[in-house]
Coordinates of C-alpha atoms and ligand atoms in Angstrom, one line a residue:
M1 CA -25.5 -9.5 14.3
S2 CA -23.7 -12.4 12.0
K3 CA -21.1 -14.8 12.8
I4 CA -18.2 -14.1 10.7
C5 CA -14.8 -15.6 10.3
V6 CA -12.0 -13.4 8.7
I7 CA -8.7 -15.7 7.8
G8 CA -5.5 -13.5 7.8
T9 CA -4.9 -10.7 10.2
G10 CA -2.7 -8.3 8.2
Y11 CA -3.7 -5.0 7.0
V12 CA -6.7 -5.9 5.2
G13 CA -8.1 -8.9 7.7
L14 CA -7.3 -7.2 10.7
V15 CA -9.1 -4.0 10.0
T16 CA -12.2 -6.2 8.4
G17 CA -12.3 -8.2 11.6
A18 CA -12.2 -5.0 13.8
C19 CA -14.7 -2.9 11.8
F20 CA -17.0 -5.8 11.5
A21 CA -17.1 -6.6 15.2
D22 CA -17.6 -2.8 15.7
L23 CA -20.7 -3.0 13.6
G24 CA -22.1 -5.2 16.3
N25 CA -21.1 -8.6 14.6
E26 CA -19.4 -11.5 16.1
V27 CA -16.1 -11.9 14.8
T28 CA -13.2 -14.4 15.0
C29 CA -9.9 -13.6 13.2
L30 CA -7.7 -16.5 12.3
D31 CA -4.2 -16.6 11.4
V32 CA -1.6 -19.3 10.7
D33 CA 1.1 -17.3 12.5
Q34 CA 1.1 -18.4 16.1
S35 CA 3.0 -15.6 17.5
R36 CA 1.1 -12.9 15.5
I37 CA -2.1 -14.4 17.1
E38 CA -0.2 -14.7 20.7
R39 CA 0.5 -11.0 20.6
L40 CA -3.0 -10.3 19.2
K41 CA -4.7 -11.8 22.2
Q42 CA -2.5 -9.4 24.4
G43 CA -3.5 -6.7 22.6
I44 CA -0.4 -5.9 20.8
M45 CA -0.7 -5.1 17.3
P46 CA 1.3 -6.7 14.6
I47 CA 1.2 -3.7 12.3
Y48 CA 1.0 0.3 12.8
E49 CA -2.5 1.4 11.8
P50 CA -4.0 4.8 13.3
G51 CA -6.8 4.0 15.4
L52 CA -6.4 0.1 15.3
E53 CA -5.0 -0.9 18.8
Q54 CA -7.9 1.2 20.4
L55 CA -10.5 -0.2 18.4
V56 CA -9.6 -3.8 18.4
A57 CA -9.3 -3.7 22.4
Q58 CA -12.8 -2.1 22.6
N59 CA -14.5 -4.8 20.6
V60 CA -12.5 -7.6 22.3
R61 CA -13.6 -6.1 25.6
A62 CA -17.3 -6.0 24.3
G63 CA -16.9 -10.0 23.6
R64 CA -17.3 -9.4 20.0
L65 CA -13.5 -10.0 18.6
A66 CA -11.7 -13.2 19.2
F67 CA -8.6 -14.3 17.6
T68 CA -7.4 -17.8 17.1
T69 CA -5.1 -20.2 14.7
D70 CA -7.7 -23.0 15.1
Y71 CA -9.5 -23.0 12.0
R72 CA -12.2 -25.2 13.6
Q73 CA -12.8 -22.6 16.3
A74 CA -13.0 -19.9 13.8
L75 CA -15.4 -21.8 11.4
D76 CA -17.7 -22.9 13.9
G77 CA -21.3 -21.6 13.6
A78 CA -20.0 -19.2 11.0
E79 CA -22.2 -17.6 8.6
F80 CA -19.3 -15.7 6.4
A81 CA -16.0 -16.6 6.1
F82 CA -13.5 -13.7 4.8
I83 CA -10.7 -14.6 3.1
A84 CA -7.9 -12.0 3.4
V85 CA -4.7 -13.7 3.2
G86 CA -1.7 -12.2 1.1
T87 CA -1.3 -12.7 -2.5
P88 CA 2.1 -11.5 -3.2
S89 CA 4.1 -11.6 -6.8
G90 CA 5.2 -14.8 -8.1
V91 CA 8.3 -15.2 -10.2
D92 CA 6.8 -14.0 -13.4
G93 CA 4.7 -11.0 -11.9
E94 CA 1.7 -13.4 -11.5
A95 CA -0.4 -13.4 -8.3
D96 CA 0.7 -16.1 -6.1
L97 CA -2.3 -17.8 -4.8
Q98 CA -0.8 -20.6 -2.5
Y99 CA -2.2 -18.9 0.6
V100 CA -5.7 -18.5 -0.9
R101 CA -5.5 -22.2 -1.9
M102 CA -4.3 -23.2 1.7
A103 CA -7.4 -21.0 2.9
A104 CA -9.8 -22.8 0.5
E105 CA -8.7 -26.2 1.8
A106 CA -8.8 -25.3 5.4
I107 CA -12.7 -24.4 4.7
A108 CA -13.2 -27.3 2.6
D109 CA -12.2 -29.9 5.1
I110 CA -13.6 -28.0 8.2
A111 CA -16.4 -25.9 7.4
K112 CA -20.2 -27.7 8.1
G113 CA -23.6 -26.7 7.0
H114 CA -24.0 -23.5 5.2
I115 CA -21.1 -20.9 4.6
I116 CA -20.8 -17.9 2.5
I117 CA -17.0 -17.5 1.5
V118 CA -16.1 -14.0 1.0
N119 CA -12.7 -13.3 -1.0
K120 CA -11.2 -10.2 0.2
S121 CA -7.8 -10.6 -0.9
T122 CA -6.9 -9.1 -4.5
V123 CA -6.8 -12.1 -7.1
P124 CA -6.6 -12.7 -10.8
V125 CA -9.7 -13.0 -12.5
G126 CA -11.3 -16.7 -12.5
T127 CA -9.6 -16.9 -8.9
G128 CA -13.5 -17.4 -7.5
D129 CA -14.3 -20.2 -10.1
W130 CA -10.9 -21.7 -8.8
V131 CA -11.8 -21.5 -5.2
T132 CA -15.3 -23.0 -5.8
D133 CA -13.8 -25.8 -7.9
I134 CA -11.3 -26.6 -5.2
I135 CA -13.5 -26.4 -2.2
R136 CA -16.3 -28.8 -4.5
K137 CA -13.6 -31.4 -5.5
R138 CA -12.1 -31.8 -1.8
R139 CA -15.5 -32.2 -0.4
N140 CA -17.3 -34.1 -3.1
G141 CA -19.6 -36.6 -1.9
T142 CA -18.2 -36.3 1.8
R143 CA -20.3 -36.0 4.7
P144 CA -21.9 -34.0 6.4
L145 CA -22.8 -32.0 3.3
L146 CA -21.3 -28.5 2.7
H147 CA -23.5 -25.6 1.1
F148 CA -21.4 -23.1 0.1
S149 CA -21.2 -20.0 -2.1
V150 CA -18.4 -17.9 -3.0
V151 CA -18.8 -14.1 -3.3
S152 CA -15.8 -11.6 -4.4
N153 CA -15.5 -8.6 -2.0
P154 CA -12.5 -6.7 -3.6
E155 CA -10.9 -4.2 -0.7
F156 CA -10.5 -0.5 -1.5
L157 CA -8.8 0.6 1.7
R158 CA -5.7 2.4 2.0
E159 CA -2.8 1.8 4.8
G160 CA -2.8 4.7 6.8
S161 CA -6.4 5.4 6.8
A162 CA -7.9 1.9 6.6
I163 CA -10.4 2.1 9.5
N164 CA -12.1 5.4 7.9
D165 CA -11.9 3.9 4.4
F166 CA -13.9 0.6 5.7
M167 CA -16.3 2.7 7.5
Y168 CA -17.2 5.4 5.0
P169 CA -16.2 3.7 1.5
D170 CA -16.8 4.9 -1.8
R171 CA -18.7 1.7 -2.7
V172 CA -18.8 -1.8 -2.1
V173 CA -18.3 -4.3 -4.9
L174 CA -19.7 -8.0 -4.5
G175 CA -19.7 -10.2 -7.1
S176 CA -20.9 -13.9 -7.3
T177 CA -22.9 -16.3 -9.4
D178 CA -25.1 -16.5 -6.3
R179 CA -27.2 -13.4 -6.1
Q180 CA -28.8 -14.1 -2.9
A181 CA -25.4 -14.7 -1.3
A182 CA -24.2 -11.6 -2.4
S183 CA -27.0 -9.9 -1.4
K184 CA -26.5 -11.5 2.1
V185 CA -23.3 -9.9 2.1
A186 CA -24.4 -6.7 1.3
E187 CA -26.8 -6.7 4.2
L188 CA -23.2 -6.6 6.5
Y189 CA -22.3 -3.3 5.0
V190 CA -25.7 -1.9 4.5
T191 CA -25.2 0.3 7.8
L192 CA -22.4 2.2 5.9
R193 CA -25.0 3.8 3.5
C194 CA -22.6 3.6 0.4
P195 CA -23.4 2.4 -3.2
I196 CA -23.3 -1.3 -3.3
L197 CA -22.4 -2.6 -6.9
I198 CA -23.4 -6.4 -7.5
T199 CA -21.6 -8.1 -10.4
D200 CA -21.0 -11.4 -11.6
L201 CA -17.5 -12.9 -9.9
R202 CA -15.2 -12.0 -12.7
T203 CA -16.3 -8.7 -13.1
A204 CA -15.7 -8.1 -9.5
E205 CA -12.0 -9.2 -9.5
M206 CA -11.5 -7.1 -12.6
I207 CA -12.9 -4.3 -10.5
K208 CA -10.2 -4.3 -8.1
Y209 CA -7.2 -4.6 -10.7
A210 CA -8.7 -1.8 -13.1
S211 CA -9.0 0.6 -10.0
N212 CA -5.7 -0.2 -8.4
A213 CA -4.1 0.1 -12.3
F214 CA -5.9 3.1 -12.8
L215 CA -4.6 4.9 -9.6
A216 CA -1.3 4.0 -10.3
T217 CA -1.8 5.4 -14.1
R218 CA -2.8 8.8 -12.8
I219 CA 0.5 8.9 -10.5
S220 CA 2.8 7.9 -13.4
F221 CA 0.9 10.6 -16.0
I222 CA 1.6 13.1 -13.2
N223 CA 5.2 12.2 -13.0
E224 CA 5.7 12.1 -16.7
I225 CA 4.1 15.3 -16.4
A226 CA 6.6 16.6 -13.7
N227 CA 9.4 15.3 -15.4
I228 CA 8.5 17.6 -18.7
C229 CA 7.7 20.6 -16.3
E230 CA 11.3 20.4 -14.8
E231 CA 12.6 20.6 -18.2
L232 CA 10.4 23.7 -19.1
G233 CA 10.7 25.5 -16.2
A234 CA 6.7 24.9 -15.1
D235 CA 5.3 23.9 -11.9
V236 CA 3.8 20.2 -11.4
Q237 CA 1.8 21.2 -8.5
E238 CA 0.2 24.3 -9.8
V239 CA -0.5 22.1 -13.1
A240 CA -2.2 19.6 -10.8
L241 CA -4.2 22.0 -9.2
G242 CA -5.1 23.3 -12.3
M243 CA -6.2 19.9 -13.6
G244 CA -7.8 18.7 -10.7
Y245 CA -10.4 21.5 -11.0
D246 CA -12.0 20.1 -14.2
K247 CA -14.7 17.7 -12.7
R248 CA -14.0 15.0 -15.3
I249 CA -10.3 15.2 -13.7
G250 CA -10.5 15.7 -10.0
P251 CA -7.7 16.7 -7.8
A252 CA -6.7 12.9 -5.9
F253 CA -4.0 10.9 -6.8
L254 CA -1.9 13.7 -8.7
D255 CA 0.9 14.3 -6.1
A256 CA 4.6 13.9 -8.3
G257 CA 7.0 12.4 -6.4
L258 CA 9.1 9.2 -6.3
G259 CA 6.6 7.1 -7.6
W260 CA 4.2 4.5 -6.2
G261 CA 5.2 1.9 -3.9
G262 CA 3.4 -0.3 -1.4
S263 CA 2.2 -3.9 -1.1
C264 CA -0.7 -3.5 -3.8
F265 CA 0.2 -1.1 -6.5
P266 CA 3.5 -2.9 -7.9
K267 CA 2.2 -6.3 -7.7
D268 CA -1.7 -5.5 -8.8
V269 CA 0.0 -3.5 -11.8
K270 CA 2.2 -6.6 -12.7
A271 CA -0.4 -8.9 -12.1
L272 CA -2.9 -7.2 -14.3
A273 CA -0.1 -7.1 -17.1
H274 CA 0.6 -10.6 -16.6
M275 CA -3.0 -11.5 -16.9
A276 CA -3.0 -9.7 -20.0
V277 CA 0.0 -10.9 -21.9
L278 CA -1.2 -14.4 -20.8
H279 CA -4.5 -13.9 -22.4
G280 CA -3.0 -12.7 -25.7
T281 CA -3.2 -9.0 -25.0
Q282 CA -0.6 -6.3 -25.2
P283 CA -0.7 -4.2 -21.9
Q284 CA 1.0 -1.4 -23.6
L285 CA -0.1 1.5 -21.2
L286 CA 0.4 -0.7 -18.0
Q287 CA 3.9 -1.5 -19.3
A288 CA 4.9 2.3 -19.3
V289 CA 3.1 3.0 -16.4
M290 CA 5.8 0.4 -14.3
E291 CA 8.6 1.6 -16.4
I292 CA 7.8 5.4 -15.5
N293 CA 7.5 4.6 -11.7
R294 CA 11.1 2.9 -11.9
N295 CA 12.6 5.7 -13.9
Q296 CA 11.2 8.0 -11.0
R297 CA 13.5 6.4 -8.7
R298 CA 16.6 6.5 -11.1
R299 CA 15.9 10.2 -11.8
V300 CA 16.6 10.8 -8.1
V301 CA 19.9 9.1 -8.0
Y302 CA 20.9 11.1 -11.4
K303 CA 20.2 14.6 -9.9
L304 CA 22.0 13.7 -6.7
R305 CA 25.1 12.4 -8.8
K306 CA 25.2 15.1 -11.0
A307 CA 25.1 17.7 -7.9
L308 CA 27.6 15.8 -6.0
N309 CA 29.8 14.6 -9.1
S310 CA 29.9 11.0 -7.7
L311 CA 28.1 9.2 -5.1
D312 CA 31.1 7.3 -4.1
E313 CA 31.8 7.8 -0.2
K314 CA 29.2 10.6 0.1
V315 CA 26.7 10.3 2.9
I316 CA 22.9 10.6 1.9
G317 CA 20.7 11.1 4.8
I318 CA 17.1 9.5 3.6
L319 CA 14.1 10.7 5.7
G320 CA 11.0 8.5 5.6
L321 CA 11.3 4.8 4.8
S322 CA 7.3 3.6 5.0
F323 CA 6.0 3.4 1.2
K324 CA 3.7 6.3 2.6
P325 CA 3.0 8.4 5.8
N326 CA 0.9 6.7 8.8
T327 CA 2.2 2.9 8.2
D328 CA 5.1 1.3 9.4
D329 CA 4.7 -1.0 5.8
I330 CA 8.1 -0.8 3.8
R331 CA 7.1 -3.4 1.1
E332 CA 8.1 -1.5 -2.5
A333 CA 8.5 1.5 -0.7
P334 CA 10.2 4.0 -3.0
A335 CA 12.9 4.6 -0.1
I336 CA 13.9 1.2 -0.1
D337 CA 14.7 1.0 -3.8
L338 CA 16.6 4.2 -3.5
I339 CA 18.8 2.9 -0.9
H340 CA 19.9 0.3 -2.9
L341 CA 20.4 2.0 -6.1
L342 CA 22.5 4.7 -4.3
Q343 CA 24.4 1.9 -2.4
N344 CA 25.1 0.6 -5.8
E345 CA 27.1 3.9 -6.5
G346 CA 28.9 3.4 -3.1
A347 CA 27.1 6.0 -1.4
I348 CA 26.7 5.5 2.4
I349 CA 23.2 5.9 3.8
K350 CA 21.8 7.3 6.9
A351 CA 18.0 6.8 7.8
Y352 CA 15.1 7.4 10.1
D353 CA 11.5 7.0 10.0
P354 CA 8.9 7.6 12.6
Q355 CA 7.1 4.1 12.3
A356 CA 8.9 1.9 10.1
M357 CA 12.5 1.6 11.9
E358 CA 11.7 -2.1 13.0
N359 CA 10.5 -3.3 9.7
A360 CA 13.4 -1.8 8.2
R361 CA 16.0 -3.1 10.3
Q362 CA 15.2 -6.5 9.0
V363 CA 15.5 -5.7 5.2
L364 CA 18.3 -3.0 4.7
K365 CA 22.0 -3.8 5.4
R366 CA 24.7 -1.4 5.8
V367 CA 22.4 1.4 6.6
K368 CA 23.0 3.6 9.8
L369 CA 19.4 4.0 11.5
C370 CA 19.3 7.3 13.3
E371 CA 16.9 8.5 16.1
T372 CA 15.9 11.6 14.4
P373 CA 15.9 13.6 11.5
Y374 CA 18.6 16.0 12.8
E375 CA 21.2 12.8 13.5
V376 CA 20.4 12.1 9.7
A377 CA 21.4 15.4 8.7
Q378 CA 24.5 15.7 10.6
D379 CA 27.8 15.3 8.2
A380 CA 25.1 14.4 5.2
D381 CA 26.4 15.5 1.6
A382 CA 22.7 15.6 0.9
L383 CA 19.2 14.9 2.3
V384 CA 16.2 13.2 0.5
L385 CA 12.9 13.2 1.7
A386 CA 11.3 10.2 0.8
T387 CA 8.0 9.8 2.7
E388 CA 6.2 13.0 3.5
W389 CA 5.2 12.1 7.3
N390 CA 3.7 15.4 9.2
E391 CA 6.8 15.1 11.4
F392 CA 9.0 16.1 8.5
K393 CA 6.7 19.3 7.5
Q394 CA 8.3 21.8 10.1
L395 CA 12.0 20.9 10.6
D396 CA 14.3 23.4 12.0
F397 CA 16.3 24.3 8.6
E398 CA 18.6 26.7 9.9
R399 CA 20.0 23.8 12.2
I400 CA 19.9 21.4 9.5
Y401 CA 22.0 23.7 7.7
Q402 CA 24.6 23.8 10.1
L403 CA 24.4 20.2 10.5
M404 CA 25.3 19.0 7.0
R405 CA 28.5 18.6 5.1
Q406 CA 26.9 20.2 1.9
P407 CA 23.6 21.7 2.3
I408 CA 21.8 19.7 -0.9
I409 CA 18.1 19.0 -0.2
M410 CA 16.3 16.7 -2.3
D411 CA 12.6 16.9 -1.8
G412 CA 11.0 13.8 -3.4
R413 CA 7.5 14.4 -2.0
N414 CA 7.2 18.0 -3.0
L415 CA 6.8 18.5 0.9
W416 CA 8.6 22.0 1.5
N417 CA 8.3 25.5 0.1
P418 CA 11.8 25.9 -1.9
E419 CA 12.0 29.6 -1.3
P420 CA 12.8 29.7 2.5
L421 CA 15.3 26.8 1.8
R422 CA 17.3 28.4 -0.9
S423 CA 17.3 31.6 1.2
I424 CA 19.0 29.8 4.0
G425 CA 21.8 28.7 1.3
F426 CA 20.3 25.0 0.4
T427 CA 20.5 23.6 -3.0
Y428 CA 16.7 22.6 -3.2
F429 CA 15.5 20.0 -6.0
G430 CA 11.8 18.8 -5.8
V431 CA 10.1 17.0 -8.5
G432 CA 8.7 18.8 -11.3
R433 CA 9.5 22.1 -10.2
G434 CA 11.1 23.8 -13.0
T435 CA 12.3 26.9 -11.9
N436 CA 16.0 25.9 -11.4
N437 CA 16.3 24.0 -14.5
H438 CA 14.5 26.9 -16.5
I439 CA 17.3 29.2 -15.5
L440 CA 20.0 26.9 -16.1
N441 CA 18.5 26.3 -19.8
N442 CA 18.9 30.3 -20.3
N443 CA 15.2 31.0 -20.5
Q444 CA 14.7 29.4 -23.7
P445 CA 11.2 28.4 -24.6
Ligands
NAD1 P1 -0.5 -9.1 5.1 O1 0.5 -9.8 4.5 O2 -0.3 -7.9 5.7 O3 -1.5 -10.2 5.7 C1 -1.6 -11.6 5.2 C2 -2.0 -12.4 6.7 O4 -2.5 -13.7 6.1 C3 -0.6 -12.8 7.3 O5 -0.9 -12.4 8.7 C4 -0.4 -14.4 7.3 O6 -0.1 -15.1 8.2 C5 -1.9 -14.7 6.9 N1 -1.9 -16.1 6.4 C6 -1.6 -16.5 5.1 N2 -1.7 -17.6 4.8 C7 -2.5 -17.9 5.7 C8 -3.8 -19.0 6.0 N3 -3.5 -20.1 5.1 N4 -4.6 -19.3 7.0 C9 -4.7 -18.0 7.5 N5 -3.9 -17.1 7.5 C10 -2.9 -16.8 6.7 O7 -1.6 -9.0 3.8 P2 -2.5 -7.4 3.4 O8 -1.8 -6.5 3.5 O9 -3.6 -7.6 4.6 O10 -3.2 -8.1 2.2 C11 -4.1 -9.2 2.0 C12 -4.8 -9.0 0.6 O11 -5.5 -8.0 0.6 C13 -4.0 -9.2 -0.6 O12 -4.4 -9.7 -1.6 C14 -3.5 -7.9 -0.8 O13 -3.6 -7.3 -2.1 C15 -5.2 -7.1 -0.3 N6 -5.5 -5.6 -0.1 C16 -4.3 -5.5 0.4 C17 -4.5 -3.9 0.8 C18 -3.5 -3.2 1.8 O14 -3.9 -1.9 2.0 N7 -2.4 -3.8 2.5 C19 -5.9 -3.0 0.7 C20 -6.6 -3.8 -0.3 C21 -6.4 -5.1 -0.9
UGA2 C1 -3.8 1.7 -2.7 C2 -5.4 2.3 -3.2 O1 -5.0 3.8 -2.7 C3 -6.2 1.5 -2.3 O2 -7.6 1.8 -2.8 C4 -6.3 0.0 -2.3 O3 -7.3 -0.7 -1.4 C5 -4.9 -0.6 -1.8 O4 -3.6 0.2 -2.6 C6 -4.4 -2.0 -2.3 O5 -5.1 -2.4 -3.2 O6 -3.4 -2.4 -1.2 P1 -2.1 2.2 -0.3 O7 -1.2 1.3 -1.2 O8 -2.2 1.7 1.0 O9 -3.7 2.1 -1.0 O10 -1.9 3.7 -0.9 P2 -2.1 4.8 -1.7 O11 -2.3 5.9 -0.9 O12 -3.0 4.6 -2.8 O13 -0.5 5.2 -2.0 C7 0.2 4.2 -2.9 C8 1.4 5.0 -3.2 O14 1.1 5.8 -4.1 C9 2.2 5.3 -2.1 O15 3.7 5.0 -2.3 C10 2.0 7.0 -2.0 O16 3.4 7.8 -1.9 C11 2.1 7.1 -3.9 N1 1.0 8.2 -4.2 C12 -0.2 8.4 -4.2 C13 1.6 9.4 -4.9 O17 3.1 9.2 -5.5 N2 0.9 10.2 -5.6 C14 -0.1 10.4 -5.1 O18 -0.9 11.5 -5.8 C15 -1.2 9.4 -4.5

């Protein structure tokens, strides 16, 4: 059993804290957001993440998990301080490290004795050394002495399956100049029975960016293939299937659609490209990966404009607002980008999401938020599926056909089988499902 402080109670911090507590450790989660901590103390989750509420409640009841805004209380006797604060995009695409700096300064001012500082936030290569410097300078010569090491422990969990990803990781990466400190952090994970890779600090930090950039690249790759499929009459889902059986390629992250969004891929690919340029290299592939992603949203607008002649005053219904299913997170969600693009052309937007309505209400202007998918369909000129929630898999399409003003469906996640929809009378567009265009192009190869 170890005593752990987790700084930041967002998607990563809260999941990390709850999971480490569940593994038998004594965990205090700290946040500077007072109302978030107050709500957590009452058992109210600040985010929607399947299974989290129950896991938190269980461990609070067992006395292994507590919440505070007080650094003194959180760091008292802590052997490990995990930093899990946000690192959003700065003005030039760089990672904004202001929250990491604040956390490091608070540790420098308050920690006592021996502590291992474990950085879980996604941070530019070199940040571990920078954190070490901050603490050393701030603490320089002051008593009592602080013995500390910094370990980079990038997080690979996905929203929507965060607890499972934490408990059954493909690997744990630990980077440090102090191998003994890295080994102590490794002991926290040993029960998870996964490969544990110990590297130097900078390598661990780079593994995180390279992993996210590679996954984003796979998605942009398959989206580019999808666009070519559309023109040539091939079906990208079967192409992905056929590619994925090759063990060197694998089947995951080959779903074509509206492109990647979320709080991480967009900011991390941008930050990696920014780091590259700053250090004199040309990240041409990363630039293309981002450009393909932007265009994926624009293509939908183009298809809708073409199908409806103009988007001005047309009612477009959007199903799904979160950046992926099983989360309420709308940061950089494709649906939000799409809504802005459609509104720019005069479209009237109605939308529904099973979990993200509260978050959406705060950022979306002039959007009619509906209670059900059917309310969205009512009098719509087109319906766009932006997030593939389970709830949207089995809709009553006969009813939707009756409700819509024009029966046009843009399936941005290739969720539905086109044939039954076409036989009801819908005009169906997917992503990379080329049959329509092929026929339009007179079967020319
Ligand atoms: P988040 O925005 O959901 O939460 C961050 C939390 O940190 C907020 O509650 C905020 O109030 C708190 N905070 C900010 N400054 C603080 C300070 N000085 N002291 C204490 N608390 C402070 O962020 P997130 O999505 O959990 O991401 C955190 C980090 O983990 C980011 O670097 C992100 O790139 C990385 N990451 C995120 C995911 C994910 O799925 N969201 C996955 C892997 C890695
Ligand atoms: C992603 C990574 O998968 C995690 O390993 C990483 O820890 C995390 O970012 C992070 O650093 O924050 P997450 O953003 O939660 O996790 O969700 P993903 O499942 O990766 O999906 C990201 C985006 O890609 C979503 O918009 C999703 O719809 C899209 N996507 C995903 C596709 O368009 N096609 C796919 O085949 C897979």
